[in-house]
JSON list of C-alpha atoms and ligand atoms in Angstrom, two decimals:
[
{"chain": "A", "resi": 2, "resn": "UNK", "atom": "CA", "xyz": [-5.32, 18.81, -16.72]},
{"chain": "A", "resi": 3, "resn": "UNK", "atom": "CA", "xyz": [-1.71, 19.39, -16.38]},
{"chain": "A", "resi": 4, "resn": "UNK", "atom": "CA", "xyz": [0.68, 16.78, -17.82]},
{"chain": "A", "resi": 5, "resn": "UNK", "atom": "CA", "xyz": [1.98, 14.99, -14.82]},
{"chain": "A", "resi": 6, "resn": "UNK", "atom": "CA", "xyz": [5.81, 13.32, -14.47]},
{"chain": "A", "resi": 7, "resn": "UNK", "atom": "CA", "xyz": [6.11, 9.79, -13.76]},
{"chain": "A", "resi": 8, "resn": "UNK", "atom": "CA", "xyz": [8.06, 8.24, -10.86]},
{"chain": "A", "resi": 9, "resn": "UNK", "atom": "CA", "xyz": [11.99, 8.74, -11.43]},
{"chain": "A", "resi": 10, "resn": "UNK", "atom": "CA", "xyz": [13.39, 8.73, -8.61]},
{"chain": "A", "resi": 11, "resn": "UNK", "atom": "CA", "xyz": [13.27, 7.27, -4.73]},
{"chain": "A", "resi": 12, "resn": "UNK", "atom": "CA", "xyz": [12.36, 10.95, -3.56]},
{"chain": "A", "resi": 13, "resn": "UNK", "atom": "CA", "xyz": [9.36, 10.66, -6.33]},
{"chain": "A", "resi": 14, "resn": "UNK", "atom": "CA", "xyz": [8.65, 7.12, -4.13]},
{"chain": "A", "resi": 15, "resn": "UNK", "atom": "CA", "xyz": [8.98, 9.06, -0.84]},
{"chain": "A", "resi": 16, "resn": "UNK", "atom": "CA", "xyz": [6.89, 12.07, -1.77]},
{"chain": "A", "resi": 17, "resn": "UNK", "atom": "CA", "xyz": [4.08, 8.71, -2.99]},
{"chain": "A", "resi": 18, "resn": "UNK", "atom": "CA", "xyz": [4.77, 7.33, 0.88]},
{"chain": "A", "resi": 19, "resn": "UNK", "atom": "CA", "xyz": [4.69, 10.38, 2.36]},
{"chain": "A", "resi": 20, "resn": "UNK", "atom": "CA", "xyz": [1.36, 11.86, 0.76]},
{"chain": "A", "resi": 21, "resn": "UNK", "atom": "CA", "xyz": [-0.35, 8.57, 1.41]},
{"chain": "A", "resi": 22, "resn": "UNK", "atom": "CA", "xyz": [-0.17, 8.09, 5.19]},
{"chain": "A", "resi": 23, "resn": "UNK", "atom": "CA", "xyz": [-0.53, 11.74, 5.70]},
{"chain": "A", "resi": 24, "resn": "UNK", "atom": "CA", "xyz": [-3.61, 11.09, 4.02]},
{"chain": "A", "resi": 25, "resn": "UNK", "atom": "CA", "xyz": [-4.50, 7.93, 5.91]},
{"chain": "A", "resi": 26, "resn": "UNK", "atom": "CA", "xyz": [-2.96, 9.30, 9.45]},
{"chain": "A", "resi": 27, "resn": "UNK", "atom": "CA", "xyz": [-7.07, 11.04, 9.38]},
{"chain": "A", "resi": 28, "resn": "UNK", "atom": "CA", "xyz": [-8.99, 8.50, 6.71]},
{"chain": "A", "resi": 29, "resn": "UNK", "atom": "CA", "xyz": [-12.19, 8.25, 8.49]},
{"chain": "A", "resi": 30, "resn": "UNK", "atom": "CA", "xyz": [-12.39, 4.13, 7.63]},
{"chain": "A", "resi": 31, "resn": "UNK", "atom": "CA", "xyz": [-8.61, 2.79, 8.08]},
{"chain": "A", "resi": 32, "resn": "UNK", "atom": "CA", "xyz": [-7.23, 5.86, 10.06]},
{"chain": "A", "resi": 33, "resn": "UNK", "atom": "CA", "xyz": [-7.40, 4.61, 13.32]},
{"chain": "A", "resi": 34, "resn": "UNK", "atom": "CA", "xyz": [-5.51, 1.33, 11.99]},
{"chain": "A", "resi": 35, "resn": "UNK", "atom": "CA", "xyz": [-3.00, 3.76, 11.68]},
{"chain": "A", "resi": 36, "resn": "UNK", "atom": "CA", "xyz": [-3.32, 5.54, 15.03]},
{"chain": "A", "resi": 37, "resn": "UNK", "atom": "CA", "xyz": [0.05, 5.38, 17.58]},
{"chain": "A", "resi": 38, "resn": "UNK", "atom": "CA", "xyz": [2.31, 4.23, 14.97]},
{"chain": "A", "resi": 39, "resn": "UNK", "atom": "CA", "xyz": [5.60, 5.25, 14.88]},
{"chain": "A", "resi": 40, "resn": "UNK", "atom": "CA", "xyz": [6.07, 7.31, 11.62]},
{"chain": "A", "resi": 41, "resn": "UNK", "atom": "CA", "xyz": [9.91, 7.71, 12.09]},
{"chain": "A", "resi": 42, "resn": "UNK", "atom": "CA", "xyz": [9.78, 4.24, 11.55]},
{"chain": "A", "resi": 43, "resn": "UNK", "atom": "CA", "xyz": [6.92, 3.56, 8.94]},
{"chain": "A", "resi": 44, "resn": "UNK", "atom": "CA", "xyz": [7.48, 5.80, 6.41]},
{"chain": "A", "resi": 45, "resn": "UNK", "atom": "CA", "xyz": [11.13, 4.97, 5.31]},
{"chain": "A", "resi": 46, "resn": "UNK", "atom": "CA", "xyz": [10.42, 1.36, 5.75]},
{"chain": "A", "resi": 47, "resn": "UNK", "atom": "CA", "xyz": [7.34, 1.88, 3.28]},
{"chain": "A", "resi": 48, "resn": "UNK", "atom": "CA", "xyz": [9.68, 3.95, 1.11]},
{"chain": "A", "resi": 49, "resn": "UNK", "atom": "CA", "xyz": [12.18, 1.23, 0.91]},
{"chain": "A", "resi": 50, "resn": "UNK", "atom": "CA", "xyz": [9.52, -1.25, 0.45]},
{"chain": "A", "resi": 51, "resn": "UNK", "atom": "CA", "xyz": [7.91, 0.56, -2.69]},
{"chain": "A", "resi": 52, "resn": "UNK", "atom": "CA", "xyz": [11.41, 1.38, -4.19]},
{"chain": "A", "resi": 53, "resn": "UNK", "atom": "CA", "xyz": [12.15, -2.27, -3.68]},
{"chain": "A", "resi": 54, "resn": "UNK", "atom": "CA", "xyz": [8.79, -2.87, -5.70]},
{"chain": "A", "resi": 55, "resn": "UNK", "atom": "CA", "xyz": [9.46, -0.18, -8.29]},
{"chain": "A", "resi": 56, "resn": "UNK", "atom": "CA", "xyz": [13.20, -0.10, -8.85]},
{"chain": "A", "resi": 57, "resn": "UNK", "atom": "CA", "xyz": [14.20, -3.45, -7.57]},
{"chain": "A", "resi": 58, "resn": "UNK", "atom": "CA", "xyz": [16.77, -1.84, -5.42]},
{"chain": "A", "resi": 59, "resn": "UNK", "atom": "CA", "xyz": [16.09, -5.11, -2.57]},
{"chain": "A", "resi": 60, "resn": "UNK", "atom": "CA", "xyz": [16.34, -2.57, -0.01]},
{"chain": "A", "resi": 61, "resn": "UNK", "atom": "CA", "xyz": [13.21, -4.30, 1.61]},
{"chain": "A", "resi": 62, "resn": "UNK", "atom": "CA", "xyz": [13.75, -7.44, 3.22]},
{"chain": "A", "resi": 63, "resn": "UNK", "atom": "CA", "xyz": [11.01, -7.67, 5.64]},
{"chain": "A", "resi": 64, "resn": "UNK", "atom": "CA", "xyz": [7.84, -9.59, 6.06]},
{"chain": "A", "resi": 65, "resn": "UNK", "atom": "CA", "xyz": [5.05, -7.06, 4.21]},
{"chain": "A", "resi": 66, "resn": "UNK", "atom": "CA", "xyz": [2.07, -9.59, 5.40]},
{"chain": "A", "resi": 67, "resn": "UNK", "atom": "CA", "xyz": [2.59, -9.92, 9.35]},
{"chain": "A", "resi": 68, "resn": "UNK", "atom": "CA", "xyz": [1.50, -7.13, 10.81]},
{"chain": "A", "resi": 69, "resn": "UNK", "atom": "CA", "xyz": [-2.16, -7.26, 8.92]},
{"chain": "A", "resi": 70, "resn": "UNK", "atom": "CA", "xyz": [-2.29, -10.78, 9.69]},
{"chain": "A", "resi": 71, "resn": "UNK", "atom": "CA", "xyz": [-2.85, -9.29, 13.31]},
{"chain": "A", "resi": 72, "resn": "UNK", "atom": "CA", "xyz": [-5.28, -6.29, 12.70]},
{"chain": "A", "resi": 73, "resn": "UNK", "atom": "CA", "xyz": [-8.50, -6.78, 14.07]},
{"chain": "A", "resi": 74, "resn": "UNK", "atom": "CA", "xyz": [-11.82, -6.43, 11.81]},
{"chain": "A", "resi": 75, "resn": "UNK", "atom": "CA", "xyz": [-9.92, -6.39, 8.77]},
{"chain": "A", "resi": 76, "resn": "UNK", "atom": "CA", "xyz": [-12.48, -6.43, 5.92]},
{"chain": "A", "resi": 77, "resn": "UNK", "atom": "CA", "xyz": [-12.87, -6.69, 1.83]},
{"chain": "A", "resi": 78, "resn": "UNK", "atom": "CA", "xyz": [-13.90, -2.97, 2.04]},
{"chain": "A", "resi": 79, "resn": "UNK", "atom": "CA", "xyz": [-11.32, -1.60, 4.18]},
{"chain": "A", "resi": 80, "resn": "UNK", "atom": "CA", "xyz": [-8.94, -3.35, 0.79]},
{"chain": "A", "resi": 81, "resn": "UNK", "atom": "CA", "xyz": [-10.77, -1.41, -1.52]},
{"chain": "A", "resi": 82, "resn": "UNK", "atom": "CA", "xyz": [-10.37, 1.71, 0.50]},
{"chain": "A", "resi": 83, "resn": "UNK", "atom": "CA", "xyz": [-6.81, 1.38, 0.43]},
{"chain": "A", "resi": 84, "resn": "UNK", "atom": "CA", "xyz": [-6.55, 0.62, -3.17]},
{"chain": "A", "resi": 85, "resn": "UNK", "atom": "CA", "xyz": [-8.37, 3.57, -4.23]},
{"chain": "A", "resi": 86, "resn": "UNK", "atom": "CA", "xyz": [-6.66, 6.05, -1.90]},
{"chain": "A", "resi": 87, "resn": "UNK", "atom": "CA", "xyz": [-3.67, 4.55, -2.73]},
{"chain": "A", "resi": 88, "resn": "UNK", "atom": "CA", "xyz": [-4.34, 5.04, -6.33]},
{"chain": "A", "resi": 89, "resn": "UNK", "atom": "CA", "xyz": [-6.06, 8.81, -5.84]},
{"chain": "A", "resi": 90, "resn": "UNK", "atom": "CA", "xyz": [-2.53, 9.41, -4.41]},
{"chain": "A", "resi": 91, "resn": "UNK", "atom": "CA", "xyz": [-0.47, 8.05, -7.22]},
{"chain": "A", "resi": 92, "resn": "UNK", "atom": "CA", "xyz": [-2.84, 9.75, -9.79]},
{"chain": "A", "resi": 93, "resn": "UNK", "atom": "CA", "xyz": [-2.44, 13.17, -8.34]},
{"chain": "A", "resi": 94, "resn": "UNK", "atom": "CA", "xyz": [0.88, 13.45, -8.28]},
{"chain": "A", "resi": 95, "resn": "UNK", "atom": "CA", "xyz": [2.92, 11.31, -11.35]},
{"chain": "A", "resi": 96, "resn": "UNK", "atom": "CA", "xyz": [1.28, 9.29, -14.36]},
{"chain": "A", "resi": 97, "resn": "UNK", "atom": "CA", "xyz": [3.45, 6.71, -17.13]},
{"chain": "A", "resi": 98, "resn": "UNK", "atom": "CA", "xyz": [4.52, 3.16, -16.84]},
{"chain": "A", "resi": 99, "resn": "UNK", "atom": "CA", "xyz": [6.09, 3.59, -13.34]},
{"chain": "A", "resi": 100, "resn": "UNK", "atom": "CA", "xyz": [3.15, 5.06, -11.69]},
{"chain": "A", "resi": 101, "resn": "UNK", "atom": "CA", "xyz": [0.45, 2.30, -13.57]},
{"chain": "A", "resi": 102, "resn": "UNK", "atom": "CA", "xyz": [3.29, -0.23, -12.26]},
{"chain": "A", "resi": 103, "resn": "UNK", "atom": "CA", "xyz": [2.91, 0.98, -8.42]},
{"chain": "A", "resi": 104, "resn": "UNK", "atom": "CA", "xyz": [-1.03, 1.11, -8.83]},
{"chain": "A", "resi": 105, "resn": "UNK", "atom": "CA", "xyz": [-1.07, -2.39, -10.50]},
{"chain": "A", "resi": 106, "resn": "UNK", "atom": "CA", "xyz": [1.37, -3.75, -7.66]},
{"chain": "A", "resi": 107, "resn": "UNK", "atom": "CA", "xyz": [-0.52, -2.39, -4.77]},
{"chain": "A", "resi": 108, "resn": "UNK", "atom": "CA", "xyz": [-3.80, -4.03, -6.10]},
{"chain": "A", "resi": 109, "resn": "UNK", "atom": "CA", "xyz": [-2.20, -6.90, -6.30]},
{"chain": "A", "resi": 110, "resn": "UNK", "atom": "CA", "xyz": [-0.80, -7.05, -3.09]},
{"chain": "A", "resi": 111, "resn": "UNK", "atom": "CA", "xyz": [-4.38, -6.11, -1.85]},
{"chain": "A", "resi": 112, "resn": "UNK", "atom": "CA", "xyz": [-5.40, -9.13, -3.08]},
{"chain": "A", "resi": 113, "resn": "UNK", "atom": "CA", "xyz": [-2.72, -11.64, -2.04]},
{"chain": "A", "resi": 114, "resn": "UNK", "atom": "CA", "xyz": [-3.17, -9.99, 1.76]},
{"chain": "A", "resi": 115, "resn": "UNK", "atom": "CA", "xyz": [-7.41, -10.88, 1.27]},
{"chain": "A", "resi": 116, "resn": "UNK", "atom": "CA", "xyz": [-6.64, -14.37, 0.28]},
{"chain": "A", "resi": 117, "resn": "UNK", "atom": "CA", "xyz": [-4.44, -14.95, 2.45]},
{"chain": "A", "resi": 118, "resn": "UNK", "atom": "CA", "xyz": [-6.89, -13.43, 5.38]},
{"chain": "A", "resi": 119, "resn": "UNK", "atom": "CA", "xyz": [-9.40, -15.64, 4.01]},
{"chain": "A", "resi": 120, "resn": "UNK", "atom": "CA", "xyz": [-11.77, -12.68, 2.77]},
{"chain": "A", "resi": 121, "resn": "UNK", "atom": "CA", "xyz": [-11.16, -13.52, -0.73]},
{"chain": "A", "resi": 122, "resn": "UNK", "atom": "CA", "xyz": [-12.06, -17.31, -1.89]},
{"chain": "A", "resi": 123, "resn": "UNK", "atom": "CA", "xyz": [-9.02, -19.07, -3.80]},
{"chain": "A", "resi": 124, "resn": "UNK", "atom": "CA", "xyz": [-9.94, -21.14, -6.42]},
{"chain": "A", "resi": 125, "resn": "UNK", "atom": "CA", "xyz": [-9.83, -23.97, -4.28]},
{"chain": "A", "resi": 126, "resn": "UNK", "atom": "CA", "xyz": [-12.28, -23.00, -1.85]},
{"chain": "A", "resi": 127, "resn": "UNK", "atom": "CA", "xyz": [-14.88, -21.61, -4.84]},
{"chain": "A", "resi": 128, "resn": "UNK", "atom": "CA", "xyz": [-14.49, -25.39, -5.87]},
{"chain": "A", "resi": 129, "resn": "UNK", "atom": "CA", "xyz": [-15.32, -26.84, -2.54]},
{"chain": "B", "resi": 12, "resn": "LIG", "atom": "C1", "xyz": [-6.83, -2.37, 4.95]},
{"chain": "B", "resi": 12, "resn": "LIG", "atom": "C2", "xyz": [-5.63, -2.18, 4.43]},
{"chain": "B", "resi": 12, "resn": "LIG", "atom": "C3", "xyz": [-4.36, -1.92, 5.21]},
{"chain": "B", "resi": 12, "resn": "LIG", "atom": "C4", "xyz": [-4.18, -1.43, 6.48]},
{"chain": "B", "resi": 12, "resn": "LIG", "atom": "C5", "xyz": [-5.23, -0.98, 7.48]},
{"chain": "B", "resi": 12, "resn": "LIG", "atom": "C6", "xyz": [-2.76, -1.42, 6.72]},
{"chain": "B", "resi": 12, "resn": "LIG", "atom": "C7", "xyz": [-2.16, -0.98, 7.89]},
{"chain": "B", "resi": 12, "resn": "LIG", "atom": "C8", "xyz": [-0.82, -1.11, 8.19]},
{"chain": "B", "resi": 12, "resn": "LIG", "atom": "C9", "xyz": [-0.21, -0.75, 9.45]},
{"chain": "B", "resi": 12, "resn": "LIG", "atom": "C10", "xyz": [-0.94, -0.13, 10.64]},
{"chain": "B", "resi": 12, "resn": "LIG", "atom": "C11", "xyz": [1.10, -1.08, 9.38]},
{"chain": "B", "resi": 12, "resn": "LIG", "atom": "C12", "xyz": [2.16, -0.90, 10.46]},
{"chain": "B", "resi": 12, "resn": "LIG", "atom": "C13", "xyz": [2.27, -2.13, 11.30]},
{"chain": "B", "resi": 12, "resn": "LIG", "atom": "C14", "xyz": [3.29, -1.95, 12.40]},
{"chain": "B", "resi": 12, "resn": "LIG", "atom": "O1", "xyz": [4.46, -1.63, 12.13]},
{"chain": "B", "resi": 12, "resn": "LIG", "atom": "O2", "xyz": [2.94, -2.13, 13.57]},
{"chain": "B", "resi": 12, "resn": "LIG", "atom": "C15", "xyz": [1.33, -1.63, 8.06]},
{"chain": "B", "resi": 12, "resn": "LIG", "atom": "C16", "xyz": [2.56, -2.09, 7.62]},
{"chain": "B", "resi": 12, "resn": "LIG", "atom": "C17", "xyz": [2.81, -2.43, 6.30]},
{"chain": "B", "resi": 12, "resn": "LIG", "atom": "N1", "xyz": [1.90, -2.44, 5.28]},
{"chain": "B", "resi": 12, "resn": "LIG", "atom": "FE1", "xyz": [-0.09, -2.18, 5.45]},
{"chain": "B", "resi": 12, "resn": "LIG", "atom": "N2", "xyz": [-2.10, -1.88, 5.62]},
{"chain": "B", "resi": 12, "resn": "LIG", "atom": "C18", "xyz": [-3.04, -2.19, 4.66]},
{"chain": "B", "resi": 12, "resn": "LIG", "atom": "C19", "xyz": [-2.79, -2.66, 3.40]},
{"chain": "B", "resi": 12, "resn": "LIG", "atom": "C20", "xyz": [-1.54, -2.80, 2.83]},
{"chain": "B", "resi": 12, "resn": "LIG", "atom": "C21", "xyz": [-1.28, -3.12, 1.46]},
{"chain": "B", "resi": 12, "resn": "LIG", "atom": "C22", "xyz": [-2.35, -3.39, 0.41]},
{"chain": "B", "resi": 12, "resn": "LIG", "atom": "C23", "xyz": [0.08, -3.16, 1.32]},
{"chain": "B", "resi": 12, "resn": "LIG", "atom": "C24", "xyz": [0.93, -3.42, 0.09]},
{"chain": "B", "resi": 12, "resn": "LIG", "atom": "C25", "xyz": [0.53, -3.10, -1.13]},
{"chain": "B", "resi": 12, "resn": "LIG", "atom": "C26", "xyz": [0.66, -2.88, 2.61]},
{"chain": "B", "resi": 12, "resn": "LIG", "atom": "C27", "xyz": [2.01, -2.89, 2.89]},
{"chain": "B", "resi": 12, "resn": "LIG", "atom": "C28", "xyz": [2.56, -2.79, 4.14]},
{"chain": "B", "resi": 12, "resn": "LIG", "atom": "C29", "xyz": [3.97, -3.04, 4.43]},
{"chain": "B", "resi": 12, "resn": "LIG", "atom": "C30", "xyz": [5.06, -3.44, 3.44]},
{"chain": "B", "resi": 12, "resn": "LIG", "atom": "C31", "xyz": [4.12, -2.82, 5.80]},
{"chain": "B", "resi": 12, "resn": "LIG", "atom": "C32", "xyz": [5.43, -2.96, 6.61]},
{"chain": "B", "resi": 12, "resn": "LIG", "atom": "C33", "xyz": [5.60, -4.43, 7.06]},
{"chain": "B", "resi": 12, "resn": "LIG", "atom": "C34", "xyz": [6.89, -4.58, 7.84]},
{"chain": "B", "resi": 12, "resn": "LIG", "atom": "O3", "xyz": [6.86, -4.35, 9.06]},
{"chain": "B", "resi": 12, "resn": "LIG", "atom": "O4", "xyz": [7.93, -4.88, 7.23]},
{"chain": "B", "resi": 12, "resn": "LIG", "atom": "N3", "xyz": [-0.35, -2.65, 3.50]},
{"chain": "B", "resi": 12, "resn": "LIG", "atom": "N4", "xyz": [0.15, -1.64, 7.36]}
]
């Protein structure tokens, strides 16, 4: 196994981005979630978004929940598709303290979008 580089740089963010939606442009559950967008627009807004998340630069200043809040058939298992192609992309190309940060921060963004879709129970509603 070679010894991979972690993420330095916003290009090391991009190539992250980049790598990903190619990837999920054809993923045979959430690719057609993804079908028609408009990648000159995605991808540097998902680059600024992670580099926001990774290097606090505050380039981001959008709303990251919106959109999903309007995707039909949006399940727990389309979540844990992303997470783990999001993560097969992170491990393949850097690994350190950066990279585990981006994993960690994507799962628990996963999360925060399922509760707030109602497909994950908050601790309220397990009480109820
Ligand atoms: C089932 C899982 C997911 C699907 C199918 C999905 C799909 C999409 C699509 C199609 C867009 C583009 C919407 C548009 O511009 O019309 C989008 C935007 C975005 N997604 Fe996701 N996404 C998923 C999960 C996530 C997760 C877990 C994160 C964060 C860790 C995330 C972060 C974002 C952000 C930041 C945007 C841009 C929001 C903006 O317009 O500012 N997504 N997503």
């Amino acid at each position: 196994m070679p010894h991979l580089p972690d993420i330095e740089t916003e290009a090391d963010v991009a190539a992250v981005v980049h790598a990903f939606y190619h990837d999920m442009e054809a993923d045979p559950v959430l690719g057609t979630y993804f079908a028609g967008l408009d990648w000159q627009a995605h991808l540097p807004k998902m680059v600024s978004f992670w580099s926001s998340v990774v290097f606090q630069t505050g380039a981001y200043r959008g709303r990251p929940f919106d959109p999903h809040a309007r995707m039909p058939g949006l399940e727990r298992r389309h979540f844990a598709h992303w997470v783990e192609r999001f993560h097969g992309t992170v491990d393949a190309l850097f690994a350190g303290p950066r990279a585990d940060l981006m994993k960690g921060r994507a799962e628990q963004i996963a999360g925060v979008f399922q509760v707030k879709l109602g497909l994950w129970p908050t601790l309220d509603a397990e009480a109820a």
